Amino acid sequence: MEEYIVSARKYRPTSFDTVVGQQALTTTLKNAVKSGKLAHAYLFCGPRGVGKTTCARIFAKAINCLTPTADGEACEHCESCQAFNEQRSFNIFELDAASNNSVEHIKTLMEQTRIPPQVGKYKVFIIDEVHMLSTAAFNAFLKTLEEPPAHVIFILATTEKHKILPTILSRCQIYDFERMTVQNTIDHLKAVAQKEGISYEDEALAVIAEKADGGMRDALSIFDQAVSFCQGNITYQKVIEDLNVLDSENYFQIVDLALENKAMDIMVLLNQIISKGFDGGLLIQGLAKHVRNVMMARDPQTLPLLEVSEQQRERYQQQAQKCQLPFLYESLRLMNQCDINYRQSSNKRLLVELTLIEIAQITQPDPALAQDVPGSGRKPRRLKSLFKQLTQTAQPKKAAPQVAAAEPVAPKPTSRTSQTSTTSTTSAPPSSRPQLKSAVSFSWNNLRQMNRNKKMHIIPGTLDGSDPNTLNQDDQQEFSQQDLELQWMSMCNRMPQKLSGIATRMKNMNPSITDFPHVEVEVDNQLALEQMEQIKGSIVNTLKLHLHNKDITLSMRIAEHQGRERILSRREQYELMEKENPSIAKLRELLSLELA
């Protein structure tokens, strides 16, 4: 039985023309061989499995080839090429820096650079995973790398260029290897399958290429695994079963159901997916990638960004015609947020379910715009129309004489709503602010005015914006001292910002009923008295309106101060308490307390 060799080794490129996906780089190396303009140090960097070490070996063989072709390839017939193919060449040395990273290993390698080649022109040293060298080893290697012998060429390979010292980078020609595209990987897998006599489906190879994530070596290893599972017939269903990959059909179904706002159907599908052993976080990541592909399929300019098979590309285009960009943008935002919070979430499945429900509701019509919402208990459109009608401008009314100086203040309370709603329309004064027609309209107006004290336009005659002419001329209701104090404090609280100073002083005053319904107020000083005299008419009108008595009169006088009491300090207050209650002194002694 013939010895089995894995595909990654069996089909490893042996010439520049057979290298996959690195055309620009291999062309540069071939031109260097043809022209003979070779640098003393090269650095090949890039992700794993893209051909760094392979290209280093091909390049080393072409450099030492005695009869290179016109294209810069090795002839494969000379003694140097045959020695390399048979792994007996003394001109090409490979060092794995991952396991030989000490200063001693580098010093041993540097000693070998002194010996000139026996066959060929150059001694080539290939150092793989060079970023694994220690700092001391890098320093020992630095001098030789800067001024090597004329017959020495170094080829360094690494997957992590950022870990290499800048002094090393500055002395090398740097070649960045690209990741393998999905299409390049599929084409190479097709060639390998044809050579091996294996039947395949394009979608199956596309799954393998996507799983490889840009690495050709990984793709060939997965291909061998799939061949063993499928027994020579690679199908899509068998590949996703073998690799435990979620069928892309699930993603198409989720998007279709989300467009139809079928959140419950998505929950059923999610349960089926999780029951098969798939993780919710991987589902969100895969769905996000799917939505991104759908978005790329909408525009011919971004269509080349889809790294999928032709059949899959057509399906993405079909679904893209049904999806609007706002839906795609919002879906990606929600899934990105879910992916960020997934690791910290204590209930991961619930997080995934909530995310999918939100996605399913993106295209759902706004209930507030519907004519009727069953089960909501109200009809938003009609409610909005009602408020709109209530706030419409009413017809202007006849003017009334101004009772007192107008001062802008806050809105009045709604205790007189029913009474103001019955006022005749012919006796109301004109105003810059429309008057509403019903009791409901006055209540709504008052609610709106409470948060707009600074901007409202006040009706002349009162301190709360109400119309003094709405007072019933027959009102002579009795009121108590408590009612007077309550309405006085309410009036002070509703006074506008420009009267905040006098309002604060008025809050500390105590109005009293001297001879009903006459009200007297003591004012602290002459300045406050003068300020209150200016708005006395408005104060009287406000009290008449809210105390429902048209006969109220107001007098103000300066209070007589008998003498101000001295404010006691904390210690003096304590001493006074101790004097009145000797028990406090005993308690202090028992607790061994001292005055601060």
C-alpha positions as a printed Julia matrix, in Angstrom:
596×3 Matrix{Float64}:
   0.0     0.0     0.0
   1.33    3.42   -0.98
   2.27    5.67    1.93
  -0.37    8.33    2.58
   0.77   11.96    2.51
  -1.51   14.74    3.62
  -2.57   17.16    0.91
  -0.81   20.13    2.53
   2.54   18.34    2.0
   1.73   16.41   -1.13
   0.61   19.48   -3.07
   3.06   21.94   -1.59
   4.24   24.33   -4.35
   7.71   23.68   -5.73
   7.93   26.71   -8.04
   6.81   30.31   -8.04
   4.13   29.61  -10.65
   2.38   27.06   -8.43
   2.14   29.41   -5.42
  -1.5    30.39   -4.89
  -2.68   33.91   -4.16
   0.71   35.69   -3.98
   1.25   36.7    -7.59
   2.7    40.16   -7.0
   5.15   38.88   -4.43
   6.36   35.91   -6.48
   6.79   38.14   -9.54
   9.07   40.42   -7.54
  11.19   37.51   -6.35
  11.49   36.06   -9.86
  12.59   39.42  -11.22
  15.24   39.64   -8.49
  16.58   36.22   -9.51
  16.62   37.14  -13.21
  18.39   40.45  -12.65
  20.74   39.13   -9.99
  19.86   42.06   -7.72
  19.58   40.19   -4.48
  19.43   41.71   -1.02
  21.34   40.21    1.86
  18.24   39.85    4.09
  14.54   39.27    3.43
  11.62   39.22    5.85
   8.48   37.25    4.88
   5.55   38.08    7.17
   1.86   37.28    7.11
  -0.81   34.99    8.62
  -0.3    31.27    9.0
  -0.59   28.89    6.07
  -0.21   31.42    3.24
   3.14   30.21    1.88
   5.9    32.1     3.7
   8.21   29.16    4.34
   7.3    27.59    0.98
   8.27   30.75   -0.9
  11.48   30.99    1.14
  12.47   27.48    0.04
  11.56   28.13   -3.61
  13.49   31.39   -3.54
  16.54   29.73   -1.93
  16.5    26.99   -4.58
  16.2    29.51   -7.43
  19.09   31.61   -6.04
  21.48   28.63   -6.08
  20.22   27.15   -9.36
  23.13   26.8   -11.8
  20.92   27.21  -14.9
  17.8    29.23  -13.97
  15.07   29.67  -16.56
  14.34   32.93  -18.34
  11.43   33.55  -15.97
  13.6    33.3   -12.86
  12.49   29.78  -11.91
  14.8    26.95  -10.82
  15.64   24.46  -13.58
  15.05   21.38  -11.39
  17.85   19.53  -13.25
  21.14   20.91  -12.01
  23.08   19.46   -9.13
  21.99   22.24   -6.74
  18.31   21.73   -7.52
  18.53   17.96   -7.22
  20.39   18.22   -3.92
  17.7    20.53   -2.59
  14.87   18.24   -3.77
  16.58   15.27   -2.14
  17.12   17.27    1.07
  20.92   16.89    0.99
  21.89   20.44    0.1
  24.64   22.03    2.2
  23.95   25.49    0.91
  20.46   25.92    2.43
  19.98   25.85    6.19
  16.66   26.03    8.03
  16.42   27.05   11.67
  13.28   26.96   13.77
  13.61   29.97   16.05
  10.76   28.75   18.23
  12.97   25.99   19.65
  16.41   27.48   18.9
  16.07   30.96   20.29
  19.05   31.3    22.58
  22.25   33.23   22.07
  24.25   29.99   21.7
  22.12   28.82   18.77
  22.57   32.12   16.97
  26.34   32.1    17.59
  26.59   28.6    16.14
  24.64   29.75   13.09
  26.9    32.78   12.67
  29.99   30.57   12.65
  28.58   28.64    9.7
  28.25   31.85    7.69
  32.06   32.05    7.44
  32.28   28.92    5.31
  31.68   29.63    1.6
  29.36   27.35   -0.42
  30.88   24.29   -2.16
  28.26   24.21   -4.94
  26.37   27.28   -6.12
  26.78   30.94   -5.33
  25.15   31.53   -1.98
  24.54   30.06    1.41
  20.91   30.72    2.35
  19.79   30.71    5.98
  16.01   30.39    6.5
  14.98   31.31   10.05
  11.33   30.45   10.67
   9.26   32.11   13.44
  12.04   34.63   13.9
   9.95   36.68   16.34
  10.55   33.92   18.92
  14.23   34.85   19.29
  15.16   36.37   22.61
  16.38   39.95   22.84
  19.91   38.76   23.5
  19.75   36.48   20.45
  18.52   39.38   18.31
  21.42   41.51   19.49
  23.89   38.72   18.73
  22.35   38.34   15.27
  22.28   42.06   14.54
  25.92   42.63   13.64
  26.09   39.72   11.18
  22.75   40.73    9.66
  24.03   44.26    9.09
  27.28   43.24    7.35
  27.08   39.59    6.32
  29.63   37.9     4.05
  29.0    38.35    0.32
  27.97   34.7    -0.11
  25.28   34.76    2.67
  21.58   35.56    2.3
  19.13   35.51    5.22
  15.43   34.79    4.75
  13.38   35.42    7.9
   9.76   34.32    8.25
   7.28   35.36   10.94
   3.57   35.65   11.68
   4.05   38.52   14.15
   6.12   41.27   12.6
   5.37   43.71   15.43
   7.44   41.6    17.84
  10.64   42.01   15.83
  13.11   44.72   16.85
  13.04   47.83   14.63
  16.79   47.49   14.15
  16.21   44.11   12.51
  13.33   45.39   10.35
  15.39   48.27    9.02
  18.0    45.86    7.63
  15.58   43.61    5.7
  13.47   43.76    2.58
   9.97   43.18    3.91
   7.38   41.16    1.99
   3.83   41.05    3.37
   1.93   37.93    2.35
  -1.81   38.27    1.77
  -4.55   36.08    3.16
  -6.03   33.62    0.73
  -9.33   34.71   -0.78
 -12.24   32.31   -0.69
 -12.28   32.06   -4.47
  -8.55   31.27   -4.69
  -8.95   28.59   -2.03
 -11.95   27.06   -3.83
 -10.06   26.95   -7.14
  -7.07   25.25   -5.52
  -9.29   22.71   -3.74
 -10.99   21.93   -7.06
  -7.6    21.23   -8.64
  -6.61   18.94   -5.77
  -9.96   17.11   -5.89
  -9.63   16.52   -9.62
  -6.11   15.12   -9.2
  -7.33   12.82   -6.43
 -10.44   11.74   -8.37
 -12.86   13.09   -5.74
 -16.32   14.41   -6.63
 -17.48   17.57   -4.91
 -20.13   20.28   -4.69
 -19.11   23.9    -5.08
 -21.02   24.89   -1.95
 -19.16   22.24    0.05
 -15.78   23.61   -1.05
 -17.01   27.12   -0.25
 -17.77   26.04    3.33
 -14.26   24.57    3.65
 -12.72   27.77    2.26
 -14.66   29.96    4.7
 -13.75   27.69    7.59
 -10.05   27.95    6.67
 -10.21   31.74    7.22
  -7.59   32.65    4.62
  -5.07   29.86    5.27
  -4.38   27.42    2.45
  -2.73   24.86    4.74
  -5.82   24.91    6.97
  -8.05   24.53    3.92
  -6.15   21.45    2.74
  -6.26   19.92    6.22
 -10.05   20.46    6.41
 -10.34   19.06    2.89
  -8.61   15.84    3.95
 -10.94   15.58    6.94
 -13.99   16.04    4.73
 -12.73   13.44    2.25
 -12.38   10.89    5.02
 -15.91   11.59    6.26
 -17.57   11.75    2.84
 -15.71    8.75    1.37
 -14.75   10.48   -1.86
 -18.01   12.39   -2.47
 -17.9    15.81   -0.82
 -21.42   17.21   -0.43
 -22.66   20.34    1.32
 -24.77   18.52    3.89
 -22.0    16.11    4.83
 -19.44   18.9     5.15
 -21.55   21.03    7.5
 -22.31   17.89    9.51
 -18.66   16.92    9.72
 -17.41   20.43   10.54
 -20.37   21.23   12.84
 -21.14   24.36   10.84
 -24.58   25.96   11.02
 -26.41   25.72    7.72
 -26.57   29.12    6.02
 -30.2    28.37    5.18
 -31.02   29.22    8.81
 -29.68   32.73    8.35
 -31.77   33.27    5.22
 -34.86   32.06    7.1
 -34.23   34.33   10.1
 -33.91   37.4     7.88
 -37.06   36.5     5.91
 -39.03   35.97    9.13
 -37.72   39.23   10.59
 -38.91   41.13    7.53
 -42.37   39.66    8.14
 -42.23   40.51   11.89
 -42.68   36.83   12.83
 -40.81   36.9    16.12
 -42.42   33.71   17.44
 -41.37   31.72   14.37
 -37.8    32.96   14.92
 -37.97   31.74   18.53
 -38.99   28.27   17.31
 -36.13   28.24   14.81
 -33.69   29.42   17.48
 -34.75   26.59   19.77
 -34.13   24.06   16.98
 -30.66   25.49   16.37
 -29.69   25.47   20.05
 -31.05   21.93   20.47
 -28.54   20.78   17.84
 -25.69   21.98   20.06
 -24.93   25.33   18.43
 -23.97   28.23   20.67
 -26.16   31.33   20.67
 -23.16   33.62   20.43
 -21.89   31.86   17.31
 -25.39   32.17   15.83
 -25.34   35.95   16.37
 -21.86   36.22   14.85
 -22.87   34.15   11.84
 -26.1    36.11   11.39
 -24.19   39.39   11.58
 -21.84   38.18    8.85
 -24.84   37.09    6.8
 -26.56   40.5     7.13
 -23.3    42.18    6.19
 -23.14   40.05    3.04
 -26.74   40.95    2.22
 -25.85   44.63    2.55
 -22.83   44.18    0.27
 -25.03   42.43   -2.3
 -27.3    45.48   -2.64
 -24.76   47.56   -4.54
 -22.81   46.38   -7.61
 -19.78   48.3    -6.31
 -19.61   46.24   -3.1
 -20.61   42.93   -4.69
 -16.94   41.86   -5.18
 -16.53   42.04   -1.38
 -18.62   38.85   -1.06
 -16.24   35.94   -0.56
 -18.77   33.23   -1.37
 -19.55   30.87   -4.21
 -21.49   32.05   -7.26
 -24.62   30.2    -6.17
 -24.53   31.79   -2.74
 -23.92   35.2    -4.3
 -27.13   34.91   -6.29
 -29.08   34.05   -3.14
 -27.66   37.06   -1.35
 -28.68   39.3    -4.24
 -32.22   37.92   -4.15
 -32.61   38.58   -0.45
 -30.96   42.01   -0.74
 -33.8    43.13   -3.0
 -36.25   42.59   -0.12
 -34.16   44.31    2.6
 -33.99   48.06    3.1
 -30.79   49.68    4.31
 -32.3    50.99    7.61
 -33.27   47.42    8.5
 -29.76   46.15    7.73
 -28.05   48.97    9.63
 -30.19   48.54   12.73
 -29.82   44.74   12.64
 -26.03   45.01   12.54
 -26.07   47.48   15.44
 -28.24   45.21   17.59
 -26.15   42.11   16.84
 -22.91   43.97   17.51
 -24.27   45.1    20.89
 -25.35   41.53   21.66
 -21.91   40.2    20.74
 -20.29   42.74   23.08
 -22.56   41.85   26.02
 -22.72   38.1    25.39
 -19.71   37.1    27.46
 -20.79   39.11   30.52
 -24.45   38.05   30.35
 -25.69   35.64   33.03
 -28.6    34.53   30.83
 -27.07   34.22   27.38
 -30.04   32.59   25.69
 -32.38   35.35   26.86
 -29.97   37.96   25.49
 -29.97   36.25   22.08
 -33.76   35.93   22.12
 -34.25   39.6    22.97
 -31.87   40.6    20.19
 -33.73   38.51   17.61
 -37.09   39.88   18.82
 -35.8    43.44   18.42
 -34.59   42.62   14.92
 -38.02   41.18   14.08
 -39.66   44.43   15.2
 -37.5    46.82   13.15
 -39.9    46.87   10.21
 -43.02   46.65   12.36
 -45.31   49.71   11.94
 -45.41   52.17   14.81
 -48.55   51.44   16.91
 -48.93   55.16   17.61
 -49.58   55.7    13.9
 -52.22   53.01   13.61
 -55.9    53.95   13.43
 -56.87   51.61   16.25
 -54.65   49.37   18.33
 -56.6    46.32   19.56
 -56.12   45.57   23.21
 -54.29   48.79   23.95
 -57.26   50.39   25.71
 -57.01   53.61   23.7
 -56.84   54.96   20.19
 -53.65   57.01   19.86
 -54.5    58.74   16.61
 -57.85   59.92   17.89
 -56.33   61.04   21.19
 -53.73   63.04   19.33
 -56.44   64.63   17.2
 -58.41   65.54   20.34
 -55.44   67.37   21.84
 -54.85   69.12   18.55
 -58.43   70.36   18.5
 -58.25   71.52   22.12
 -55.2    73.67   21.43
 -56.53   75.32   18.29
 -56.82   79.1    18.32
 -60.22   80.41   19.34
 -61.91   83.55   17.99
 -60.73   86.84   19.6
 -63.06   88.31   22.21
 -64.06   91.8    23.25
 -61.71   93.79   25.43
 -62.35   94.67   29.07
 -60.88   97.52   31.12
 -57.59   96.76   32.81
 -58.04   96.45   36.56
 -54.43   96.68   37.62
 -50.93   96.61   36.31
 -50.17   93.44   34.37
 -47.41   91.28   35.64
 -46.37   87.96   33.99
 -46.82   85.11   36.42
 -47.39   81.35   36.5
 -50.74   79.69   35.61
 -53.63   79.53   38.03
 -54.94   76.3    39.54
 -57.93   74.58   38.0
 -60.24   74.88   41.01
 -62.41   77.38   39.12
 -62.48   75.44   35.88
 -66.21   74.74   35.85
 -67.05   78.34   36.65
 -64.75   79.88   34.03
 -66.14   77.56   31.36
 -69.61   79.14   31.78
 -68.43   82.72   31.22
 -70.14   84.63   28.44
 -68.09   85.01   25.3
 -69.16   88.61   24.85
 -67.7    89.87   28.14
 -64.25   88.28   27.88
 -61.32   90.61   27.09
 -59.03   90.1    24.12
 -55.68   88.48   24.76
 -52.6    87.49   22.88
 -53.08   84.0    24.2
 -56.14   82.13   22.81
 -58.9    81.16   25.24
 -60.17   77.61   24.95
 -63.85   76.81   24.91
 -64.46   73.91   27.23
 -63.61   72.86   30.75
 -61.34   70.17   29.35
 -59.54   72.79   27.29
 -58.83   74.96   30.35
 -57.42   71.98   32.23
 -55.17   71.06   29.32
 -54.05   74.66   28.95
 -53.15   74.92   32.62
 -51.12   71.73   32.49
 -49.15   73.02   29.55
 -48.53   76.39   31.2
 -47.07   75.0    34.42
 -43.74   74.21   32.71
 -43.68   77.47   30.7
 -43.81   80.16   33.38
 -41.0    82.14   31.85
 -42.44   82.26   28.32
 -46.18   82.76   28.91
 -48.01   86.0    28.19
 -50.11   87.06   31.17
 -53.65   88.41   31.03
 -53.82   91.8    32.78
 -55.32   92.13   36.22
 -54.11   89.08   38.21
 -50.88   87.48   39.36
 -51.68   84.03   37.93
 -52.71   84.79   34.35
 -56.44   84.24   34.88
 -59.06   86.68   33.64
 -60.44   88.86   36.48
 -63.65   89.44   34.49
 -64.54   85.79   34.9
 -65.29   86.57   38.57
 -68.94   86.18   39.32
 -70.13   89.56   40.59
 -72.49   87.8    43.0
 -69.69   85.92   44.76
 -69.6    86.77   48.46
 -68.46   83.5    49.91
 -66.98   83.44   53.37
 -63.4    82.31   53.86
 -61.33   81.5    56.89
 -57.88   82.58   57.99
 -56.59   79.19   56.86
 -58.1    79.67   53.39
 -56.5    83.12   53.16
 -53.04   81.83   54.11
 -53.33   78.94   51.64
 -54.29   81.16   48.69
 -51.65   83.73   49.68
 -48.9    81.08   49.61
 -50.23   79.62   46.34
 -50.2    83.07   44.77
 -46.57   83.62   45.84
 -45.53   80.26   44.37
 -47.16   81.11   41.03
 -45.58   84.51   40.63
 -43.23   84.8    37.61
 -39.45   84.85   37.6
 -39.22   88.63   37.29
 -41.07   89.01   40.62
 -39.15   86.29   42.42
 -37.6    88.79   44.83
 -40.84   90.25   46.14
 -42.45   86.8    46.01
 -39.84   85.48   48.43
 -40.54   88.34   50.86
 -44.3    87.85   50.56
 -43.97   84.18   51.55
 -42.66   85.31   54.95
 -45.63   87.66   55.5
 -48.74   86.62   57.4
 -51.93   88.2    56.01
 -54.78   88.43   58.5
 -58.53   89.12   58.4
 -59.18   92.26   60.44
 -62.74   93.15   59.47
 -64.19   90.57   57.09
 -63.56   90.66   54.17
 -60.8    93.23   54.75
 -57.26   91.76   54.72
 -54.23   93.37   56.32
 -50.58   92.53   55.7
 -47.54   93.61   57.72
 -44.49   94.41   55.54
 -40.94   94.31   56.88
 -39.61   97.54   55.37
 -40.41  100.51   53.19
 -38.78   99.05   50.05
 -40.94   95.94   50.14
 -43.99   98.11   50.78
 -43.28  100.2    47.68
 -42.84   97.09   45.52
 -46.12   95.6    46.76
 -47.98   98.88   46.2
 -47.14   98.57   42.49
 -48.89   95.19   42.2
 -51.56   95.75   44.86
 -54.39   95.73   42.32
 -53.26   92.38   40.89
 -52.95   90.9    44.39
 -56.49   91.97   45.26
 -57.91   90.6    42.0
 -56.14   87.28   42.51
 -57.5    86.92   46.05
 -61.01   87.86   44.9
 -60.91   85.27   42.15
 -59.64   82.36   44.23
 -61.41   83.13   47.49
 -64.69   83.78   45.55
 -65.46   87.07   47.23
 -65.71   90.31   45.24
 -65.66   92.55   48.34
 -62.1    91.75   49.47
 -59.97   94.78   50.25
 -56.28   94.93   51.15
 -54.23   97.24   53.33
 -50.49   97.11   53.96
 -48.41   98.63   56.74
 -44.83   98.44   57.97
 -44.42   96.11   60.94
 -43.36   97.55   64.28
 -40.13   95.89   65.47
 -39.84   95.66   69.23
 -36.21   94.65   69.02
 -34.28   91.92   67.4
 -33.36   88.81   69.41
 -29.73   87.89   69.5
 -28.9    84.59   67.79
 -27.35   82.17   70.27
 -24.29   80.06   69.49
 -24.28   76.28   69.82
 -22.54   76.43   73.21
 -24.94   79.07   74.46
 -27.87   76.98   73.31
 -26.5    73.98   75.22
 -25.86   76.0    78.35
 -29.43   77.29   78.22
 -30.76   73.72   77.86
 -28.55   72.57   80.73
 -29.83   75.38   82.89
 -33.45   74.52   82.18
 -32.89   70.77   82.55
 -30.1    69.68   84.98
 -30.5    66.05   83.83
 -28.64   66.91   80.65
 -25.54   67.82   82.67
 -25.7    64.49   84.56
 -26.0    62.59   81.28
 -22.94   64.37   79.9
 -20.92   63.45   82.98
 -22.01   59.78   82.85
 -21.01   59.48   79.19
 -17.8    61.5    79.66
 -18.79   63.84   76.83
 -16.99   67.09   76.03
 -18.3    70.11   74.18
 -16.7    70.5    70.77
